[in-house]
Short mmCIF file of C-alpha atoms in Angstrom, two decimals:
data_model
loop_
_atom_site.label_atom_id
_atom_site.label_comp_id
_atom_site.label_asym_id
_atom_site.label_seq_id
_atom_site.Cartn_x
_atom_site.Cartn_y
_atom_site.Cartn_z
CA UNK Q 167 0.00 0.00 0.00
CA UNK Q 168 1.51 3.61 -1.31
CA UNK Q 169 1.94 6.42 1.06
CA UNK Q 170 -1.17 7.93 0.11
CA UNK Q 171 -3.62 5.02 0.99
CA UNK Q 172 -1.86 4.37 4.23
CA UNK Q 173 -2.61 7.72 5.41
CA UNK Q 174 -5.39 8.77 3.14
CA UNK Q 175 -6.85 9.64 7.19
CA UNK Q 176 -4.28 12.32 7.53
CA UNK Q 177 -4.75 13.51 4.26
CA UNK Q 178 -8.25 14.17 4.35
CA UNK Q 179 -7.79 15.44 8.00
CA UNK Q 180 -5.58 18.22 6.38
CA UNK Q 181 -7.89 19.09 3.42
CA UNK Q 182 -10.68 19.11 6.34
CA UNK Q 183 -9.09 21.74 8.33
CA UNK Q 184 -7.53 23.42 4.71
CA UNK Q 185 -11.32 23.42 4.02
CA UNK Q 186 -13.16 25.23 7.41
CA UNK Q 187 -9.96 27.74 7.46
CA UNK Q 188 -10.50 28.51 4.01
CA UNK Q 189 -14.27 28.84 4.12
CA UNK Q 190 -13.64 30.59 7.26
CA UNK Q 191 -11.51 33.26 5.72
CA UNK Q 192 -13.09 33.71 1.92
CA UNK Q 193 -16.73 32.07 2.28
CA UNK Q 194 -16.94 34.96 -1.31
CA UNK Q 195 -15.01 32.61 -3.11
CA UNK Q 196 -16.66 29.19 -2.01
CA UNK Q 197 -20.07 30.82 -2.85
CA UNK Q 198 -19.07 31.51 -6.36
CA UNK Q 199 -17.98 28.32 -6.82
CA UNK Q 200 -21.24 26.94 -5.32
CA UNK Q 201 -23.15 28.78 -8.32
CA UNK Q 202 -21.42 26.83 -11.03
CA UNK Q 203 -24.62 24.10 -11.43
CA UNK Q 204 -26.22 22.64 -14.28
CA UNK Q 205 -29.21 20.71 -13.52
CA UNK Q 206 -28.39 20.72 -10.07
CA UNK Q 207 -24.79 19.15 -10.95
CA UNK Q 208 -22.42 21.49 -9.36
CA UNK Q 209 -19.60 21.53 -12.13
CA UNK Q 210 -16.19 21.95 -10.56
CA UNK Q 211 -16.99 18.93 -7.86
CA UNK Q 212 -17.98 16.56 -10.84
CA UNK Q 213 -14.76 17.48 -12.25
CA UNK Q 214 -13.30 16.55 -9.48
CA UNK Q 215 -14.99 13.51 -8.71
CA UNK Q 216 -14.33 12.20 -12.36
CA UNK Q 217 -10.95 12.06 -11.36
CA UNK Q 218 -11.28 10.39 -8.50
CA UNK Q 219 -13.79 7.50 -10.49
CA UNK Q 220 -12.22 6.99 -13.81
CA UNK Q 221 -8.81 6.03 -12.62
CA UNK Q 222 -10.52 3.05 -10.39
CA UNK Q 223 -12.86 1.82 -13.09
CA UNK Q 224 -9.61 1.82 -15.43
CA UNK Q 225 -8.69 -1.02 -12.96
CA UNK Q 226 -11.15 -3.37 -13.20
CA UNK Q 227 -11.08 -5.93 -15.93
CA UNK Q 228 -14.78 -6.92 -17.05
CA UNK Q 229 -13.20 -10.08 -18.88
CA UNK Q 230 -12.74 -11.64 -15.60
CA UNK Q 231 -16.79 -12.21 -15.46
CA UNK Q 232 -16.42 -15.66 -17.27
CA UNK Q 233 -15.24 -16.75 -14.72
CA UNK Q 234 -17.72 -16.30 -12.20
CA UNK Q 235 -19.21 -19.61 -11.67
CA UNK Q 236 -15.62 -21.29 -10.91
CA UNK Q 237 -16.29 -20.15 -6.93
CA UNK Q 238 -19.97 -19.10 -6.44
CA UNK Q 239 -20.18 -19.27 -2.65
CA UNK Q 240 -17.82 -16.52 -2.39
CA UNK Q 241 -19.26 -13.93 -4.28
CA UNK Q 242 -22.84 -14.98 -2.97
CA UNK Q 243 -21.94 -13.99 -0.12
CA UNK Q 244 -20.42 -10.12 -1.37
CA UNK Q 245 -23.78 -9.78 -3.11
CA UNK Q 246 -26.25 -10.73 0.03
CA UNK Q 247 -24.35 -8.25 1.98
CA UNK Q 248 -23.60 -5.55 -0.42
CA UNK Q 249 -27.13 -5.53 -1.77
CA UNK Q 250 -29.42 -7.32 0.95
CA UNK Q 251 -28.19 -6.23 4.26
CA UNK Q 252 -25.74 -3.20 4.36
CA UNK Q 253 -27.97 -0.27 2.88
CA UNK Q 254 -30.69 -1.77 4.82
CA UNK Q 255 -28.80 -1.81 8.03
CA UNK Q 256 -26.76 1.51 7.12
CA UNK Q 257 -30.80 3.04 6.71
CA UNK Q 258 -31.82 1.33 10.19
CA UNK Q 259 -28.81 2.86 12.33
CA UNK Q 260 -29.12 6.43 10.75
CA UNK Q 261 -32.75 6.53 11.92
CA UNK Q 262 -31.79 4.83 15.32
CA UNK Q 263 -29.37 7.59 16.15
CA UNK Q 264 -30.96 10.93 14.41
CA UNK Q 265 -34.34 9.85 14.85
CA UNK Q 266 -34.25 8.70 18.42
CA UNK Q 267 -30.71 8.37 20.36
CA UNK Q 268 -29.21 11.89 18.93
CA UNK Q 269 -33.10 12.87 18.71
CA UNK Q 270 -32.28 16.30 21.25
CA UNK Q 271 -29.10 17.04 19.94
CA UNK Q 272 -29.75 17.71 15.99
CA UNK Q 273 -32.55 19.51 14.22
CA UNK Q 274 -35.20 17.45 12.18
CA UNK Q 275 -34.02 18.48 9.12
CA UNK Q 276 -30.53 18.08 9.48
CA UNK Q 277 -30.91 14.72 10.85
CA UNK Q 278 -32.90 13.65 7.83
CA UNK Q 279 -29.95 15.20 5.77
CA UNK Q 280 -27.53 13.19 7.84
CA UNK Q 281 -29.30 9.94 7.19
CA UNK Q 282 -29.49 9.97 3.45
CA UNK Q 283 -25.72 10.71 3.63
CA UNK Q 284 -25.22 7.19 5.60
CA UNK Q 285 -28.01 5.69 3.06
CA UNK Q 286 -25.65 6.63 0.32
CA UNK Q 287 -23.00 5.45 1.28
CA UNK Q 288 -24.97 2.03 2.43
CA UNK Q 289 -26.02 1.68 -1.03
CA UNK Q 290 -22.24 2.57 -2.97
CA UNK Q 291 -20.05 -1.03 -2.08
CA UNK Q 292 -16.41 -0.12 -2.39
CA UNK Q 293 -14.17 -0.47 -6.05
CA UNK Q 294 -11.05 0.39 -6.01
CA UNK Q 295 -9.74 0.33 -2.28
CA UNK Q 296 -10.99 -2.81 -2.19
CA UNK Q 297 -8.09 -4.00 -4.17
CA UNK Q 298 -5.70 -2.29 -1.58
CA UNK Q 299 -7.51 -4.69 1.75
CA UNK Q 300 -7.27 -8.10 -0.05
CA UNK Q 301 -3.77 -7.46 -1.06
CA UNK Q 302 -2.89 -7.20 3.08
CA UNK Q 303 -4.76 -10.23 3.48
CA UNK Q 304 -2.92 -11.83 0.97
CA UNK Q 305 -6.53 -12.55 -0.48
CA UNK Q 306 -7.22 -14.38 -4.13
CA UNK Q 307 -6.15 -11.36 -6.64
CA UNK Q 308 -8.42 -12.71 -9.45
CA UNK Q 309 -11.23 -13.58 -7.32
CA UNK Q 310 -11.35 -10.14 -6.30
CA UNK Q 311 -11.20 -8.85 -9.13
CA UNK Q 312 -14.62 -11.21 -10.49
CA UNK Q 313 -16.45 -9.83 -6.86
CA UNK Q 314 -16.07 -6.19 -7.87
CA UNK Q 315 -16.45 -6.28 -11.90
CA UNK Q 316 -19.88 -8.25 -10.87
CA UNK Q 317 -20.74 -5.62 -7.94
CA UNK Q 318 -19.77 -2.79 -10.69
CA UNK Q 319 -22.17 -3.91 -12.98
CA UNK Q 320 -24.91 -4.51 -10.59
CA UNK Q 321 -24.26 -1.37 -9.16
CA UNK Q 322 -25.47 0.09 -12.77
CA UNK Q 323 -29.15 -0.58 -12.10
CA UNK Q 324 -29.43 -0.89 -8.83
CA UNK Q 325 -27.91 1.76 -7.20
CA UNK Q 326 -30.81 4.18 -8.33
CA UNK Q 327 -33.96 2.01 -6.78
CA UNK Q 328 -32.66 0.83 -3.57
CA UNK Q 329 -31.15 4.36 -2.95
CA UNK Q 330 -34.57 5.79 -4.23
CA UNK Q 331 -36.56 3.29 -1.73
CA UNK Q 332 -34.31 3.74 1.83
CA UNK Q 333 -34.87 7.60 0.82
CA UNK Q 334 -38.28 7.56 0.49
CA UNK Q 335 -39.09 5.31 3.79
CA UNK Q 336 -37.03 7.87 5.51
CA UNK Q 337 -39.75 10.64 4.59
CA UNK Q 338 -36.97 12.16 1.86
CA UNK Q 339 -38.57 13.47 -0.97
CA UNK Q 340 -36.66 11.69 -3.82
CA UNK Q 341 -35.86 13.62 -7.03
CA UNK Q 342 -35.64 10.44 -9.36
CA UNK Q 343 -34.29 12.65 -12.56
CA UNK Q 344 -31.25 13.53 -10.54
CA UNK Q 345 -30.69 10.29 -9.26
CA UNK Q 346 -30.63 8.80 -12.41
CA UNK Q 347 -28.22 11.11 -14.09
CA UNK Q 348 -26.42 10.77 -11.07
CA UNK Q 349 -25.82 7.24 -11.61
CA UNK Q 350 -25.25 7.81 -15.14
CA UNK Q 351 -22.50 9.87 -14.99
CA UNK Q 352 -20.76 8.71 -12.12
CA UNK Q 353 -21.01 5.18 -12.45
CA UNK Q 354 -22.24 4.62 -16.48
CA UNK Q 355 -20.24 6.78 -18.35
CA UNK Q 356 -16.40 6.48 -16.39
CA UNK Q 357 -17.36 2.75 -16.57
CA UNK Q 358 -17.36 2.66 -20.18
CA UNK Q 359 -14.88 5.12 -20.28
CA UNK Q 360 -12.52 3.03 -17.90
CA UNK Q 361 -13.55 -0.06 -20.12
CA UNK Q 362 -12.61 1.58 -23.22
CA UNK Q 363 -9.39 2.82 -21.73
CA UNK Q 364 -8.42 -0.40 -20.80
CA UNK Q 365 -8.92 -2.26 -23.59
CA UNK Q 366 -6.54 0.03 -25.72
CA UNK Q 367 -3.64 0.06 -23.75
CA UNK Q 368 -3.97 -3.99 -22.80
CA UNK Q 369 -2.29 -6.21 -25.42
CA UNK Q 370 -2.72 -9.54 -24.47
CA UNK Q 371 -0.66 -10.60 -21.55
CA UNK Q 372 1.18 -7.26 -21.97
CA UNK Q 373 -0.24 -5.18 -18.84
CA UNK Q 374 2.83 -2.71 -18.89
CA UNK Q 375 1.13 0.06 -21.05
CA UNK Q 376 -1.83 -0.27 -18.45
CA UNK Q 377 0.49 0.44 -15.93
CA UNK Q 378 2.18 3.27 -17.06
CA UNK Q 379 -1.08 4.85 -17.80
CA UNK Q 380 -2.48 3.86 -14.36
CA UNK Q 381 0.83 5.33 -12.23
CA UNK Q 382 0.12 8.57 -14.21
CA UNK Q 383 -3.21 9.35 -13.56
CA UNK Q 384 -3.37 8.16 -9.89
CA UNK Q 385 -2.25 11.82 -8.48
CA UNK Q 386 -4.93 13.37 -10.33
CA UNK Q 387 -7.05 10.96 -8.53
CA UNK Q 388 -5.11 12.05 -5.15
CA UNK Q 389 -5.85 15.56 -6.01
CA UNK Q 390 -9.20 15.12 -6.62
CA UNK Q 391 -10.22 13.61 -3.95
CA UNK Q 392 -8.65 16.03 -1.52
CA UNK Q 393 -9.60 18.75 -3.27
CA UNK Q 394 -13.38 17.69 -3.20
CA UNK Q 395 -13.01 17.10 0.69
CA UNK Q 396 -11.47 20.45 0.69
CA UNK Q 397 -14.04 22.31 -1.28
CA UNK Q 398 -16.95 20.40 1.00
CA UNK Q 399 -15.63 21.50 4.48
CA UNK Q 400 -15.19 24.70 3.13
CA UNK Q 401 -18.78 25.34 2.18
CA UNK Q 402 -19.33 23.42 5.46
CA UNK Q 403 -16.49 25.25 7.21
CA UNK Q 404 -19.63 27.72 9.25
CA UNK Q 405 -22.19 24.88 10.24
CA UNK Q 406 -19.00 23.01 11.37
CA UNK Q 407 -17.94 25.45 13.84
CA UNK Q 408 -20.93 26.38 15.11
CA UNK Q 409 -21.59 22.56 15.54
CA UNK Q 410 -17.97 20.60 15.67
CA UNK Q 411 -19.72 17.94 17.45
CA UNK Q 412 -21.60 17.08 14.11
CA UNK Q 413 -18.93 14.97 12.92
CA UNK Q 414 -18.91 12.80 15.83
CA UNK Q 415 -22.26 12.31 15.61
CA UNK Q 416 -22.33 11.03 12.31
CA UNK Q 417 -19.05 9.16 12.61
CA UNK Q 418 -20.29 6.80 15.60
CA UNK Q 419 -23.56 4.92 13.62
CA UNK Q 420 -20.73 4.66 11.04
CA UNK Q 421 -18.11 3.00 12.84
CA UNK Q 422 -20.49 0.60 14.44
CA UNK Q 423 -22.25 -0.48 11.05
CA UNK Q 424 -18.75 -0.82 9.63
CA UNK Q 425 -17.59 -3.23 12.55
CA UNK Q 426 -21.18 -4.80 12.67
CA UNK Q 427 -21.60 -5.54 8.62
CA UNK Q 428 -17.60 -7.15 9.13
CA UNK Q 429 -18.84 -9.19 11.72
CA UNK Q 430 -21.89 -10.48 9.87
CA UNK Q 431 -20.30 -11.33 6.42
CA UNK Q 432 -17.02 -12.86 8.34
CA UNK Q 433 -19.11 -15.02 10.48
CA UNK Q 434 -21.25 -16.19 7.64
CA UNK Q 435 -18.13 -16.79 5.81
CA UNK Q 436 -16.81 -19.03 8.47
CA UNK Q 437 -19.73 -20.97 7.79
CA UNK Q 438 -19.82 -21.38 4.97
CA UNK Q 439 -16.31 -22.61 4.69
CA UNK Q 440 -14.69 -20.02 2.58
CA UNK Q 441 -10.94 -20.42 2.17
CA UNK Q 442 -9.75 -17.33 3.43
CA UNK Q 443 -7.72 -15.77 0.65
CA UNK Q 444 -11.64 -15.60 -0.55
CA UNK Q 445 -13.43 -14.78 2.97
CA UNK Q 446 -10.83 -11.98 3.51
CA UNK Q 447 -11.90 -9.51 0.37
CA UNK Q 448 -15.33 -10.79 0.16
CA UNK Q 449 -16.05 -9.13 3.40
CA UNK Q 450 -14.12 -6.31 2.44
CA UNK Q 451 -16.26 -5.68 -0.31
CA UNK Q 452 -19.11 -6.39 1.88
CA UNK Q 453 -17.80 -3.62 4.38
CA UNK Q 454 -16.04 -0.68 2.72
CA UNK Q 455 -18.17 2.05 0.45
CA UNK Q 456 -17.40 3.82 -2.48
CA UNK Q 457 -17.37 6.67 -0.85
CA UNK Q 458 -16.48 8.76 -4.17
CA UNK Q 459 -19.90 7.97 -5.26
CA UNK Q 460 -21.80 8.46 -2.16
CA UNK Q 461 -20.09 12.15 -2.27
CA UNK Q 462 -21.09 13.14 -6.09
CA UNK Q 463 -24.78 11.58 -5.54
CA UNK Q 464 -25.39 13.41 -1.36
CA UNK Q 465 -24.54 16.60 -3.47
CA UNK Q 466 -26.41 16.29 -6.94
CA UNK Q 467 -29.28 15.89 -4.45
CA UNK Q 468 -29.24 17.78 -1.50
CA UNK Q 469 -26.60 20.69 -2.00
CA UNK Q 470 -23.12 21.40 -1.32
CA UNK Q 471 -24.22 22.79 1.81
CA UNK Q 472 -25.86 19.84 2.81
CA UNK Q 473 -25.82 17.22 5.64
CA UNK Q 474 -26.05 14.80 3.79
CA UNK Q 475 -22.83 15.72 1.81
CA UNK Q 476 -21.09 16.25 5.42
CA UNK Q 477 -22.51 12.96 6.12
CA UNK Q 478 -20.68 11.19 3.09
CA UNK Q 479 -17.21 12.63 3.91
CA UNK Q 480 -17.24 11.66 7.42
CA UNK Q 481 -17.23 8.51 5.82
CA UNK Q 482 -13.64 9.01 3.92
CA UNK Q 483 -12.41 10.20 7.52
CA UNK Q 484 -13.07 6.88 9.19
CA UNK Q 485 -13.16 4.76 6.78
CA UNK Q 486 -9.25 3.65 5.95
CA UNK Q 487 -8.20 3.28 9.86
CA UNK Q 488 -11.14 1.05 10.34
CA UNK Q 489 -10.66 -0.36 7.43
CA UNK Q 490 -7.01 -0.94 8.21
CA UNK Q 491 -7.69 -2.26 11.65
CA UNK Q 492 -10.33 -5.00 10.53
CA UNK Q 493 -7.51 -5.99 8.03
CA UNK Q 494 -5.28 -6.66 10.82
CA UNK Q 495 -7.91 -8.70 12.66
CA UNK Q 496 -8.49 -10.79 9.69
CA UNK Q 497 -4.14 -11.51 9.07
CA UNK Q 498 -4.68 -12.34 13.10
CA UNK Q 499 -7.61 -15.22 12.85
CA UNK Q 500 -6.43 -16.67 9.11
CA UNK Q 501 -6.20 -19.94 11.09
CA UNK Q 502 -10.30 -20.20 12.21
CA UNK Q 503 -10.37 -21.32 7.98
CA UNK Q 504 -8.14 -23.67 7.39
#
């Protein structure tokens, strides 16, 4: 793992205070920025999140679908949890907290804002990281590789109707246009566009074009991604410090469906009798978010200003040290499969 993904924390902790100062200090310029929309796509953050997606779909190699009946339990298993039980869960605890536990502490609306952050990022499994965690668990490369082309793909059409549903039980009026073209250019077009890519630089067995191509692009990627954290805490930056506690808030039903959906899927995969260079990264999957998603879509629907877009980038701030630390527990208990 590069320097960047082992402290991708840090890094977004520096763009998060980069943000609030700046916001702080020239809230002119943030506003401006704010105004560049078209249909209710605010232009420099889809920019940025472009870079962030297209260098991760450039990754994945849909060829590798063939051979997805060679070792069915495994990715069974990614898709019941991915699709089945995490948004569903995710939904459940945002309620739970903002509806009831955290009931006193956050206004109505906010705390509906706050939840459809979490649903997003229920609903968004994880791409490219997801490459990163099996590699420390010295997980099956190519059997990875099958989980997320498959979850990629699924994610296509249903992304839009289980996001649309968990919004709509949660009393979230659901503007189905911009959900839609939402998924469509954040997860349709950089697809094909990663596809495409891919297919011109491979030649046969020859991945070193690929490679070259994917080592050049991966700061932009870095730079987008901070720079969208940036820009977000910035048009945050006054909510946040009249209300720093906000971020804890959010970030503790996130840790414990994180930890609780690991637990699930790793117990299930016990029983199942998964070898565990397959348990390992299907729970993984089952666990992490695409985060970059949940980000574009919280914003294309409820605002830059929104808690539901504060909601989705809590999520980058917790997510790699959890991430990191369940990785660690799974090296530790490699012997409950053999």
């Amino acid at each position: 793992m590069g320097l960047f993904e082992r402290y991708l924390s840090v890094w977004v902790g520096l763009a998060i205070i980069v943000g609030i100062i700046a916001g702080s200090m020239m809230p002119e310029v943030f506003a401006i920025i704010a105004e560049l929309e078209y249909a209710h796509v605010n232009i420099v953050i889809a920019i940025l999140i472009w870079l962030m997606i297209y260098p991760m779909m450039v990754q994945i190699d849909f060829s590798s679908i063939k051979d997805v009946g060679k070792k069915p339990k495994g990715l069974i298993l990614t898709l019941v949890i991915n699709w089945l039980v995490k948004p569903f869960t995710m939904a459940f605890l945002g309620w739970l907290f903002f509806k009831v536990l955290f009931a006193d502490w956050v206004d109505p609306e906010t705390a509906t804002e706050y939840i459809a952050g979490m649903i997003l990022l229920g609903v968004a499994p994880c791409t490219a990281m997801v490459f990163v965690w099996s590699q420390l668990t010295k997980g099956d490369a190519n059997y990875t590789l099958v989980q997320v082309s498959i979850n990629d793909v699924i994610m296509i059409f249903a992304f839009a109707p289980i996001a649309g549903f968990l919004l709509g039980i949660t009393d979230i009026t659901v503007p189905w246009d911009t959900l839609l073209l939402s998924v469509v250019l954040y997860v349709l077009v950089p697809l094909i566009a990663g596809a495409l890519t891919r297919k011109k630089l491979e030649n046969g067995n020859d991945h070193s074009k690929l490679d070259q191509f994917l080592a050049a692009i991966k700061p932009f990627s870095i730079m987008g991604l901070l720079a969208t954290v940036t820009l977000l805490f910035g048009f945050q930056a006054e909510t946040i410090m009249n209300k720093p506690e906000a971020i804890v808030l959010i970030a503790i039903p996130l840790l414990i469906q994180t930890y609780g959906i690991f637990a699930i899927a790793y117990w299930f995969a016990k029983r199942m009798k998964l070898p565990h260079n397959v348990a390992a990264p299907a729970c993984m999957i089952g666990t992490s978010n695409f985060f970059e998603l949940a980000v574009a879509v919280a914003i294309s629907l409820f605002g830059l200003h929104s808690g539901a877009a504060l909601a989705t980038v809590v999520g980058v701030l917790v997510e790699v040290p959890v991430m990191l630390s369940l990785v660690w527990f799974a090296n530790r208990t490699r012997h409950w499969f053999n």
